[in-house]
CSV table of C-alpha atoms and ligand atoms in Angstrom, one decimal:
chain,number,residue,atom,x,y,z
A,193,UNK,CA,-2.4,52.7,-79.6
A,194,UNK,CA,-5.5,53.6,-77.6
A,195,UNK,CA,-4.5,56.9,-75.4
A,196,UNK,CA,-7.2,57.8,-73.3
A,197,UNK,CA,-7.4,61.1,-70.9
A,198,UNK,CA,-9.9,60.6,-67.8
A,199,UNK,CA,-11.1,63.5,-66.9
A,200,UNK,CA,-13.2,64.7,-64.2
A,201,UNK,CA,-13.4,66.8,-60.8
A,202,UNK,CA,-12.4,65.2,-57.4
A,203,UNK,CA,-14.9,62.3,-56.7
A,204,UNK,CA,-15.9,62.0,-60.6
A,205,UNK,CA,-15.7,58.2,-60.7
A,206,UNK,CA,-11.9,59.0,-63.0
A,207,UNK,CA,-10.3,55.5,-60.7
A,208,UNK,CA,-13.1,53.7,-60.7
A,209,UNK,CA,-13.9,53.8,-64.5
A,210,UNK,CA,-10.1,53.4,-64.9
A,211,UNK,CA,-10.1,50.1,-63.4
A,212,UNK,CA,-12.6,48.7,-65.1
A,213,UNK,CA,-11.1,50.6,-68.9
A,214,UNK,CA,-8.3,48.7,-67.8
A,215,UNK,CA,-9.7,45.2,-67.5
A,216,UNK,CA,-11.8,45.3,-70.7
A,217,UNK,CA,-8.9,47.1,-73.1
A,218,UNK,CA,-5.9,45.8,-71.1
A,219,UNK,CA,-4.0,49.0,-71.5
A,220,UNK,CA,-1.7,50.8,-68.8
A,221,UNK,CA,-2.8,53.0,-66.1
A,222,UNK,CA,-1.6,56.0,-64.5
A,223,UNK,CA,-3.0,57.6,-62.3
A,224,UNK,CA,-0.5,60.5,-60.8
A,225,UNK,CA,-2.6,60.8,-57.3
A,226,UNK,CA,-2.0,57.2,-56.6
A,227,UNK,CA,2.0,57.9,-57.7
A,228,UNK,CA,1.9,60.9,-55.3
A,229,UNK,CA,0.3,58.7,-52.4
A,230,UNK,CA,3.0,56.0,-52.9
A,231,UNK,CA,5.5,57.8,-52.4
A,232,UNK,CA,4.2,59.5,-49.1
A,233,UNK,CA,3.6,56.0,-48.0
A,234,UNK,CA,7.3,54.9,-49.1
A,235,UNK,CA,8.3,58.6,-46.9
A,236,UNK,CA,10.3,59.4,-50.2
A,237,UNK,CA,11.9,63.4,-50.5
A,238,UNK,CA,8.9,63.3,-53.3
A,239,UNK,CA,6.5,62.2,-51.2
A,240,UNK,CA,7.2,64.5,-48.7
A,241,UNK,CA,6.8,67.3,-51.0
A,242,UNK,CA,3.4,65.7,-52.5
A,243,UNK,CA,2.2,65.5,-48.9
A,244,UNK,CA,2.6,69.2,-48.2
A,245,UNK,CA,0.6,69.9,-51.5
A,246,UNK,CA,-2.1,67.5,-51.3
A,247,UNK,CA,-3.0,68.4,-47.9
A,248,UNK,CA,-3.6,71.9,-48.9
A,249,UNK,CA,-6.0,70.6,-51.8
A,250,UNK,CA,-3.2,72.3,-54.2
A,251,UNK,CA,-1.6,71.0,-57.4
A,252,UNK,CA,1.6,70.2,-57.4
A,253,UNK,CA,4.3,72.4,-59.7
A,254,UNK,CA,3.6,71.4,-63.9
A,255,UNK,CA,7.8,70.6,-64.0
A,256,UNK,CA,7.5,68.3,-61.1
A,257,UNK,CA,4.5,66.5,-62.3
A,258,UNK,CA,5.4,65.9,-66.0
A,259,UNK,CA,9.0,64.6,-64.8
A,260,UNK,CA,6.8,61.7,-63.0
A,261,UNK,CA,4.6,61.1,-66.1
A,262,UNK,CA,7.5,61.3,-68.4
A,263,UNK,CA,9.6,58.6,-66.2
A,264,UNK,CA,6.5,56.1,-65.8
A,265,UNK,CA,5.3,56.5,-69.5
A,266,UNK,CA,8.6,55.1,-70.6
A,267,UNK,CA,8.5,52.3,-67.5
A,268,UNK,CA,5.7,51.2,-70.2
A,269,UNK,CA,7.3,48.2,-72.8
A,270,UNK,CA,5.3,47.0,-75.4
A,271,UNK,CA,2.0,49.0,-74.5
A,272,UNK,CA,-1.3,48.6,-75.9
A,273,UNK,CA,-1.9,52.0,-74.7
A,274,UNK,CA,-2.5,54.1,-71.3
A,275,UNK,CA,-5.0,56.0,-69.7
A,276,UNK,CA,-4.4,58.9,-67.8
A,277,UNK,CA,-5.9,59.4,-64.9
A,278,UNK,CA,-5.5,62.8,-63.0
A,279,UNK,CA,-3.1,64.3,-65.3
A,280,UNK,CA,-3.3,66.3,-67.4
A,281,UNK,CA,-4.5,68.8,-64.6
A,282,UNK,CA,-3.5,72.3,-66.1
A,283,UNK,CA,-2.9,73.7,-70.0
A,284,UNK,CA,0.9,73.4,-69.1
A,285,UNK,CA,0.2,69.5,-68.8
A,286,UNK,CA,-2.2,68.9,-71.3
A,287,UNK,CA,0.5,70.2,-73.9
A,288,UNK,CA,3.3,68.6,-72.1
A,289,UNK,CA,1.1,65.4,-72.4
A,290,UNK,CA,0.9,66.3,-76.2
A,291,UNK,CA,4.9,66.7,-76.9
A,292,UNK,CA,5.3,63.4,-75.3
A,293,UNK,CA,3.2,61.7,-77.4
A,294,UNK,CA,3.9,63.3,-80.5
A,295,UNK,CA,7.9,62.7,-80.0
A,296,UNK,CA,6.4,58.2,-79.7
A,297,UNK,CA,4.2,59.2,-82.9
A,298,UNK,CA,1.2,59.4,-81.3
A,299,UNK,CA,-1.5,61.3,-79.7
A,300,UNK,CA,-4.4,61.4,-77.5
A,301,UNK,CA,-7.1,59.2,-78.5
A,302,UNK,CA,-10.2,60.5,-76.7
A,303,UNK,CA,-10.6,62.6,-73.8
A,304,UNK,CA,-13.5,61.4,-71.8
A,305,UNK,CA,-15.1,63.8,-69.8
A,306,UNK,CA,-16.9,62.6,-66.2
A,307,UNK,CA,-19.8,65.1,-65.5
A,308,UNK,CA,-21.2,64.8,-61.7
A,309,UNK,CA,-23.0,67.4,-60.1
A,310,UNK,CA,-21.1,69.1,-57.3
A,311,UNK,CA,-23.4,68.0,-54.7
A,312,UNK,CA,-22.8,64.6,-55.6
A,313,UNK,CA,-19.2,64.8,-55.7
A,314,UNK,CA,-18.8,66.2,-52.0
A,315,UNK,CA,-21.6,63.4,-51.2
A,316,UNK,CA,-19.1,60.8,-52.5
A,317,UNK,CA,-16.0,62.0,-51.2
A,318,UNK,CA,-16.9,62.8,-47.8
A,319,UNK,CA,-18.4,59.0,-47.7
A,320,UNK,CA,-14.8,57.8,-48.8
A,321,UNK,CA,-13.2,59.9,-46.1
A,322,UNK,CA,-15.4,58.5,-43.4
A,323,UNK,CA,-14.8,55.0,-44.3
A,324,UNK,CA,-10.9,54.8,-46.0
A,325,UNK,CA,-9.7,57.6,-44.4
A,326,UNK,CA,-7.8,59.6,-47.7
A,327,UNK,CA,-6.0,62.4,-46.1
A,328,UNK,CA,-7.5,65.3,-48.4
A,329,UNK,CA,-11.4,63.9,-48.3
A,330,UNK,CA,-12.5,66.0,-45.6
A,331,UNK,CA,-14.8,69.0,-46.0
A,332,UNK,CA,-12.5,71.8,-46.0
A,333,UNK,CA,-9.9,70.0,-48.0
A,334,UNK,CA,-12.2,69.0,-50.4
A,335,UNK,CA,-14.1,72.6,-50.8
A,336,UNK,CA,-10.3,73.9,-52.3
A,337,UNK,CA,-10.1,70.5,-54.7
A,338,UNK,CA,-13.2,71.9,-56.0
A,339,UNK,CA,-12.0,75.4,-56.2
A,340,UNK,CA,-8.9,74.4,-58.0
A,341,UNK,CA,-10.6,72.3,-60.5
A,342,UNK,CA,-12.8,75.0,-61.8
A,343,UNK,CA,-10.2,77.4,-61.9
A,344,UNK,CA,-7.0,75.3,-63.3
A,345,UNK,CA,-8.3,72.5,-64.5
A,346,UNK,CA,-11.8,72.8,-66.1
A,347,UNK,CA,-10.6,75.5,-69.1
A,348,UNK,CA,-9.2,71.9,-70.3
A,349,UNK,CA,-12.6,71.0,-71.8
A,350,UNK,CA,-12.2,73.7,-74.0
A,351,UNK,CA,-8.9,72.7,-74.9
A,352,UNK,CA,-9.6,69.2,-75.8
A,353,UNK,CA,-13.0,70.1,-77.5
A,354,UNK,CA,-10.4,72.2,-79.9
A,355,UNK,CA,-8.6,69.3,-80.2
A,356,UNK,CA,-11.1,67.7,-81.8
A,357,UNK,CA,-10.7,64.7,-78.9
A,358,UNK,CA,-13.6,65.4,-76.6
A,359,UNK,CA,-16.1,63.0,-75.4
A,360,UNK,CA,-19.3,64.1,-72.7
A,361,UNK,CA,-20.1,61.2,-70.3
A,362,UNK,CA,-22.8,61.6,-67.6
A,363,UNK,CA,-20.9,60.7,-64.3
A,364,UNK,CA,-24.0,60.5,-62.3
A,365,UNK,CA,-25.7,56.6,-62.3
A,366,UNK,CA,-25.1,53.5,-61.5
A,367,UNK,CA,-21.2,52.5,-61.9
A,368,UNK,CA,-21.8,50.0,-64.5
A,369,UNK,CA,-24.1,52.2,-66.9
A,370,UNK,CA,-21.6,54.9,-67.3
A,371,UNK,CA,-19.2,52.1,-68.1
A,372,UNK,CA,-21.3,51.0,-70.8
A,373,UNK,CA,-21.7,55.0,-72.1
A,374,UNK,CA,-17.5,54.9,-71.8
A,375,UNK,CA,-17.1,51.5,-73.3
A,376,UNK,CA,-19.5,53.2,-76.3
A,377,UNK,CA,-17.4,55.8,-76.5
A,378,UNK,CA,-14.0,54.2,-76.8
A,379,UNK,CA,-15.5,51.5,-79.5
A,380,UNK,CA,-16.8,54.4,-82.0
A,381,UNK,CA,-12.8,55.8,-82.3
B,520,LIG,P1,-6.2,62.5,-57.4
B,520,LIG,O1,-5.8,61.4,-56.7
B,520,LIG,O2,-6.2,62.5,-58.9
B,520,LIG,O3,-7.6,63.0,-56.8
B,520,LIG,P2,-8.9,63.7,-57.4
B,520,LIG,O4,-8.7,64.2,-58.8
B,520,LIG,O5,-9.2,64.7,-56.3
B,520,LIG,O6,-9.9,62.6,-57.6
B,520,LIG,P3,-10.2,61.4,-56.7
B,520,LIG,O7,-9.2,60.3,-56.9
B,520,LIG,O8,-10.6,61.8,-55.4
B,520,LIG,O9,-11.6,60.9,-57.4
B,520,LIG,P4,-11.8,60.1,-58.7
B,520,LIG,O10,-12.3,60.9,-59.8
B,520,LIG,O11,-10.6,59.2,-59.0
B,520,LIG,O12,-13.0,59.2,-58.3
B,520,LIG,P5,-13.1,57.7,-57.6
B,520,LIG,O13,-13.2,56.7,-58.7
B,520,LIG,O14,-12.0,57.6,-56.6
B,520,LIG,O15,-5.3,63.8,-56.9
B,520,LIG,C1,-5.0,64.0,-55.5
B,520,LIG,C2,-4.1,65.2,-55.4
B,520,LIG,O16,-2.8,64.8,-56.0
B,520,LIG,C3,-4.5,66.5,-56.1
B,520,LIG,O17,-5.3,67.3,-55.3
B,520,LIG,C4,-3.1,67.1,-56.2
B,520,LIG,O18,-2.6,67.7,-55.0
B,520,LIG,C5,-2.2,66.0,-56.6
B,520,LIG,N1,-2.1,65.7,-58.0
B,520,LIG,C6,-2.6,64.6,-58.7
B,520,LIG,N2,-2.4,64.7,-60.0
B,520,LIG,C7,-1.8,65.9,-60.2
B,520,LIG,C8,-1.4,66.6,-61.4
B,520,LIG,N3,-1.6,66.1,-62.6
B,520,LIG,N4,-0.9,67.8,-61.2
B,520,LIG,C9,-0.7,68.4,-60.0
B,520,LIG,N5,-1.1,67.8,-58.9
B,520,LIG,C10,-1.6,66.6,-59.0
B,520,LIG,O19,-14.5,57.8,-56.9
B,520,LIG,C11,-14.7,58.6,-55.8
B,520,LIG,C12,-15.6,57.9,-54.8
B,520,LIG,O20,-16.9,57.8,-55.4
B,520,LIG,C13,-15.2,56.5,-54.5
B,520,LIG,O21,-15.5,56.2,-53.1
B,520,LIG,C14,-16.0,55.6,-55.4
B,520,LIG,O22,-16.3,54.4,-54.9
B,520,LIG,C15,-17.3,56.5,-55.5
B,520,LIG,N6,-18.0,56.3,-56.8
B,520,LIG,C16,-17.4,56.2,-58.0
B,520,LIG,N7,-18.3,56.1,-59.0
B,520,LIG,C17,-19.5,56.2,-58.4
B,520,LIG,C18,-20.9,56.2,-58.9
B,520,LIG,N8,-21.1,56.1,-60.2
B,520,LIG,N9,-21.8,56.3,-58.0
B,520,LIG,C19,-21.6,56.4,-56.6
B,520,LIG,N10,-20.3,56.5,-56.1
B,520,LIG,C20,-19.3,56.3,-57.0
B,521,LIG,MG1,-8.7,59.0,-58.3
């Protein structure tokens, strides 16, 4: 079982990379900001919720999130693995994430870490707002993403490095090159 965290702030490259982890391992992906987004599209109680959450730039409650995770990781029959994309997000999540495995008899394979310079990121996202129009890639939005990832989110590269499961990638580059540092990564475990 390959069980890969992607990890990265907002506009790391963490859905791009997926995709293309995805085509090469052929392994299930979730990605919870992509759930969230369904369901606000679908105009679901959840998404409705999500919306009011995600417009803030704010994560969404650990119990609500790791209900969603839970449910989709068993939608999974006869996996070769999953990456996880956007979740885990806080400590709650990341040992959430663990008991779930643990109670299949596995674990986290390698927890890949997308390092982009902040400039960069707001360079990106602001780009994807202008031309796809995500609701929460606007400046404002995106400056309390930022703020939220440093302070809930990032003391999980110190949690993973304890865990003996954490992998540096340079984020910045050509989409294909940190591929190849990824695809490196994945083929050493
Ligand atoms: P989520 O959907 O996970 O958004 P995010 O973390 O802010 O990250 P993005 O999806 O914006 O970026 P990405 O890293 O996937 O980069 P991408 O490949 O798209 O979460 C959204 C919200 O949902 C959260 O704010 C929260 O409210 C809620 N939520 C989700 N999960 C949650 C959880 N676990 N707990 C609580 N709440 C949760 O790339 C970005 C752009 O850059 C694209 O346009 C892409 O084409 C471009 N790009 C990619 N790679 C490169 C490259 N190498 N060079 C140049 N451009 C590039
Ligand atoms: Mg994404």
């Amino acid at each position: 079982m390959l069980n890969i965290v992607i990890f990265g702030a907002p506009g790391s490259g963490k859905g791009t990379q997926s995709a293309r982890i995805v085509e090469k391992y052929g392994i299930n992906h979730i990605s919870t900001g992509d759930v969230l987004r369904a369901e606000i599209k679908k105009g679901t109680e959840l998404g409705q919720i999500a919306k009011s959450y995600i417009d803030q730039g704010q994560l969404l409650p650990d119990e609500l999130i790791i209900n969603i995770l839970a449910s989709t990781l068993d939608s999974f029959k006869d996996s070769k693995g999953v990456i996880f994309d956007g979740f885990p997000r806080t400590i709650a999540q990341a040992e959430a994430l663990k008991a779930m495995l643990a109670e299949r008899g596995q674990q986290v394979s390698i927890m890949l870490d997308l390092d982009v310079p902040e400039d960069e990121l707001m360079t990106r996202l602001i780009k994807r707002g202008q031309e796809s129009g995500r609701a929460d890639d606007n400046e404002e939005t995106i400056k309390k993403r930022l703020v939220v990832y440093h302070s809930q989110t990032s003391p999980l590269i110190d949690w993973y490095k304890n865990e003996g499961q954490y992998q540096h990638i340079n984020g910045l580059g050509t989409m294909e090159g940190i591929f190849a540092e990824i695809a490196e990564a994945i083929d050493k475990i």
